[in-house]
mmCIF file of C-alpha atoms and ligand atoms in Angstrom:
data_model
loop_
_atom_site.group_PDB
_atom_site.id
_atom_site.type_symbol
_atom_site.label_atom_id
_atom_site.label_comp_id
_atom_site.label_asym_id
_atom_site.label_seq_id
_atom_site.Cartn_x
_atom_site.Cartn_y
_atom_site.Cartn_z
ATOM 1 C CA UNK A 1 17.224 1.564 7.985
ATOM 2 C CA UNK A 2 14.705 0.792 5.594
ATOM 3 C CA UNK A 3 12.647 -2.203 7.677
ATOM 4 C CA UNK A 4 12.947 1.074 10.544
ATOM 5 C CA UNK A 5 11.335 3.645 8.111
ATOM 6 C CA UNK A 6 8.562 0.974 6.994
ATOM 7 C CA UNK A 7 7.819 -0.219 10.285
ATOM 8 C CA UNK A 8 7.496 4.073 11.429
ATOM 9 C CA UNK A 9 5.542 4.839 8.565
ATOM 10 C CA UNK A 10 3.331 1.728 8.963
ATOM 11 C CA UNK A 11 2.683 2.704 12.483
ATOM 12 C CA UNK A 12 1.977 6.666 11.757
ATOM 13 C CA UNK A 13 -0.899 5.514 8.827
ATOM 14 C CA UNK A 14 -4.421 5.770 10.379
ATOM 15 C CA UNK A 15 -6.765 2.782 9.985
ATOM 16 C CA UNK A 16 -9.898 2.471 9.485
ATOM 17 C CA UNK A 17 -12.652 0.293 8.269
ATOM 18 C CA UNK A 18 -13.432 -0.939 4.330
ATOM 19 C CA UNK A 19 -16.893 -1.490 2.492
ATOM 20 C CA UNK A 20 -17.264 -5.606 3.277
ATOM 21 C CA UNK A 21 -15.154 -7.309 0.734
ATOM 22 C CA UNK A 22 -14.707 -4.341 -1.252
ATOM 23 C CA UNK A 23 -11.261 -3.809 -3.059
ATOM 24 C CA UNK A 24 -11.913 -0.999 -5.572
ATOM 25 C CA UNK A 25 -8.936 0.345 -4.854
ATOM 26 C CA UNK A 26 -6.555 -2.483 -5.793
ATOM 27 C CA UNK A 27 -4.910 -2.352 -8.674
ATOM 28 C CA UNK A 28 -1.397 -2.351 -9.730
ATOM 29 C CA UNK A 29 0.688 -1.236 -7.100
ATOM 30 C CA UNK A 30 5.022 -0.063 -6.899
ATOM 31 C CA UNK A 31 6.477 -0.908 -3.459
ATOM 32 C CA UNK A 32 10.168 -1.041 -2.468
ATOM 33 C CA UNK A 33 12.334 -4.386 -3.025
ATOM 34 C CA UNK A 34 12.194 -4.453 0.562
ATOM 35 C CA UNK A 35 8.162 -4.571 1.064
ATOM 36 C CA UNK A 36 8.140 -6.996 -1.930
ATOM 37 C CA UNK A 37 10.507 -9.306 -0.525
ATOM 38 C CA UNK A 38 7.966 -10.081 2.362
ATOM 39 C CA UNK A 39 5.348 -11.160 -0.556
ATOM 40 C CA UNK A 40 5.167 -14.532 -2.348
ATOM 41 C CA UNK A 41 7.183 -14.780 -5.313
ATOM 42 C CA UNK A 42 4.315 -14.467 -8.000
ATOM 43 C CA UNK A 43 5.623 -16.036 -11.744
ATOM 44 C CA UNK A 44 6.026 -13.638 -14.085
ATOM 45 C CA UNK A 45 2.958 -14.514 -16.650
ATOM 46 C CA UNK A 46 0.922 -14.207 -13.028
ATOM 47 C CA UNK A 47 2.164 -10.627 -12.968
ATOM 48 C CA UNK A 48 1.624 -10.521 -16.155
ATOM 49 C CA UNK A 49 -2.224 -11.496 -16.184
ATOM 50 C CA UNK A 50 -2.729 -8.776 -13.038
ATOM 51 C CA UNK A 51 -1.181 -5.778 -14.835
ATOM 52 C CA UNK A 52 -2.972 -6.536 -18.390
ATOM 53 C CA UNK A 53 -5.912 -6.766 -15.927
ATOM 54 C CA UNK A 54 -5.248 -3.549 -14.079
ATOM 55 C CA UNK A 55 -5.156 -5.926 -11.169
ATOM 56 C CA UNK A 56 -2.415 -6.896 -8.837
ATOM 57 C CA UNK A 57 -1.333 -9.921 -8.490
ATOM 58 C CA UNK A 58 -1.899 -10.582 -4.589
ATOM 59 C CA UNK A 59 -5.970 -10.361 -5.345
ATOM 60 C CA UNK A 60 -7.915 -13.001 -4.836
ATOM 61 C CA UNK A 61 -12.198 -13.797 -4.789
ATOM 62 C CA UNK A 62 -11.910 -12.364 -0.862
ATOM 63 C CA UNK A 63 -9.885 -9.144 -1.312
ATOM 64 C CA UNK A 64 -6.371 -8.746 -0.708
ATOM 65 C CA UNK A 65 -4.076 -12.123 0.222
ATOM 66 C CA UNK A 66 -0.905 -10.539 1.813
ATOM 67 C CA UNK A 67 -3.411 -7.825 3.765
ATOM 68 C CA UNK A 68 -0.804 -8.176 6.713
ATOM 69 C CA UNK A 69 2.350 -7.152 4.971
ATOM 70 C CA UNK A 70 0.777 -5.507 2.008
ATOM 71 C CA UNK A 71 2.560 -2.477 0.712
ATOM 72 C CA UNK A 72 2.734 1.194 2.065
ATOM 73 C CA UNK A 73 1.055 2.472 -1.374
ATOM 74 C CA UNK A 74 -2.008 0.360 -0.168
ATOM 75 C CA UNK A 75 -2.054 1.569 3.688
ATOM 76 C CA UNK A 76 -1.899 5.080 2.359
ATOM 77 C CA UNK A 77 -5.039 4.726 0.506
ATOM 78 C CA UNK A 78 -8.043 6.231 1.556
ATOM 79 C CA UNK A 79 -5.802 8.057 4.648
ATOM 80 C CA UNK A 80 -5.282 11.172 2.457
ATOM 81 C CA UNK A 81 -7.657 13.865 0.084
ATOM 82 C CA UNK A 82 -4.576 12.914 -2.339
ATOM 83 C CA UNK A 83 -5.987 9.273 -2.383
ATOM 84 C CA UNK A 84 -9.367 9.754 -1.372
ATOM 85 C CA UNK A 85 -12.156 6.382 -0.976
ATOM 86 C CA UNK A 86 -14.210 6.822 -3.907
ATOM 87 C CA UNK A 87 -16.699 5.478 -1.864
ATOM 88 C CA UNK A 88 -16.121 8.193 0.858
ATOM 89 C CA UNK A 89 -14.221 5.600 3.609
ATOM 90 C CA UNK A 90 -11.594 7.662 5.359
ATOM 91 C CA UNK A 91 -9.937 7.008 9.215
ATOM 92 C CA UNK A 92 -11.763 9.853 11.520
ATOM 93 C CA UNK A 93 -7.981 11.338 11.365
ATOM 94 C CA UNK A 94 -6.590 11.646 8.146
ATOM 95 C CA UNK A 95 -2.624 11.064 8.203
ATOM 96 C CA UNK A 96 -0.565 13.758 9.205
ATOM 97 C CA UNK A 97 0.740 16.038 6.260
ATOM 98 C CA UNK A 98 4.167 15.707 7.646
ATOM 99 C CA UNK A 99 4.557 12.081 7.769
ATOM 100 C CA UNK A 100 2.892 11.966 4.211
ATOM 101 C CA UNK A 101 5.659 14.129 3.066
ATOM 102 C CA UNK A 102 8.348 11.486 4.342
ATOM 103 C CA UNK A 103 6.224 8.628 2.590
ATOM 104 C CA UNK A 104 6.454 10.167 -0.977
ATOM 105 C CA UNK A 105 10.225 10.824 0.107
ATOM 106 C CA UNK A 106 11.100 7.400 0.590
ATOM 107 C CA UNK A 107 9.705 5.820 -2.435
ATOM 108 C CA UNK A 108 11.488 8.460 -4.484
ATOM 109 C CA UNK A 109 14.674 7.628 -2.819
ATOM 110 C CA UNK A 110 13.819 3.960 -3.029
ATOM 111 C CA UNK A 111 13.618 1.289 -6.392
ATOM 112 C CA UNK A 112 10.242 0.876 -6.449
ATOM 113 C CA UNK A 113 9.155 -2.702 -8.428
ATOM 114 C CA UNK A 114 5.664 -3.595 -9.540
ATOM 115 C CA UNK A 115 4.181 -5.708 -7.394
HETATM 116 S S1 SF4 B 1 -10.469 1.992 0.451
HETATM 117 FE FE1 SF4 B 1 -12.358 2.579 -0.359
HETATM 118 S S2 SF4 B 1 -12.301 1.822 -2.748
HETATM 119 FE FE2 SF4 B 1 -10.390 1.056 -1.096
HETATM 120 S S3 SF4 B 1 -10.986 -1.315 -0.247
HETATM 121 FE FE3 SF4 B 1 -11.583 0.294 0.951
HETATM 122 S S4 SF4 B 1 -13.668 1.436 1.097
HETATM 123 FE FE4 SF4 B 1 -13.146 0.008 -1.046
HETATM 124 S S1 SF4 B 2 -0.889 -6.008 -2.242
HETATM 125 FE FE1 SF4 B 2 -3.215 -6.028 -1.788
HETATM 126 S S2 SF4 B 2 -3.902 -4.548 -1.060
HETATM 127 FE FE2 SF4 B 2 -2.261 -3.791 -2.307
HETATM 128 S S3 SF4 B 2 -3.248 -3.890 -4.098
HETATM 129 FE FE3 SF4 B 2 -2.955 -6.028 -4.153
HETATM 130 S S4 SF4 B 2 -4.459 -6.615 -3.424
HETATM 131 FE FE4 SF4 B 2 -4.799 -4.365 -3.248
#
């Protein structure tokens, strides 16, 4: 059920080109347990380290190491005025507002865990 929703949302979040090498919007993020289970496991120490630096344990020098499976919140960034890219990057068409609301509803309904 949740995997269907996740697929549905992923398909409807518009993509766009970022500034190469930029990861300024990466930081501590939360995600559903289902999406978390798709990410490689990080130790508590690695998670604590990242959190202390207000970073994400999957961020490496060359960017996101889990890009294909990155959480919905990471995908949403830059596609809505509510999460605007500080460098003005955006898709041609921002996300449909109804879909955005459904995603926030999904966040509320699912247990969110720190990535
Ligand atoms: S959305 Fe903006 S801040 Fe985030 S990685 Fe892309 S260019 Fe950088
Ligand atoms: S999962 Fe990837 S895109 Fe999301 S915050 Fe972490 S490094 Fe950035």
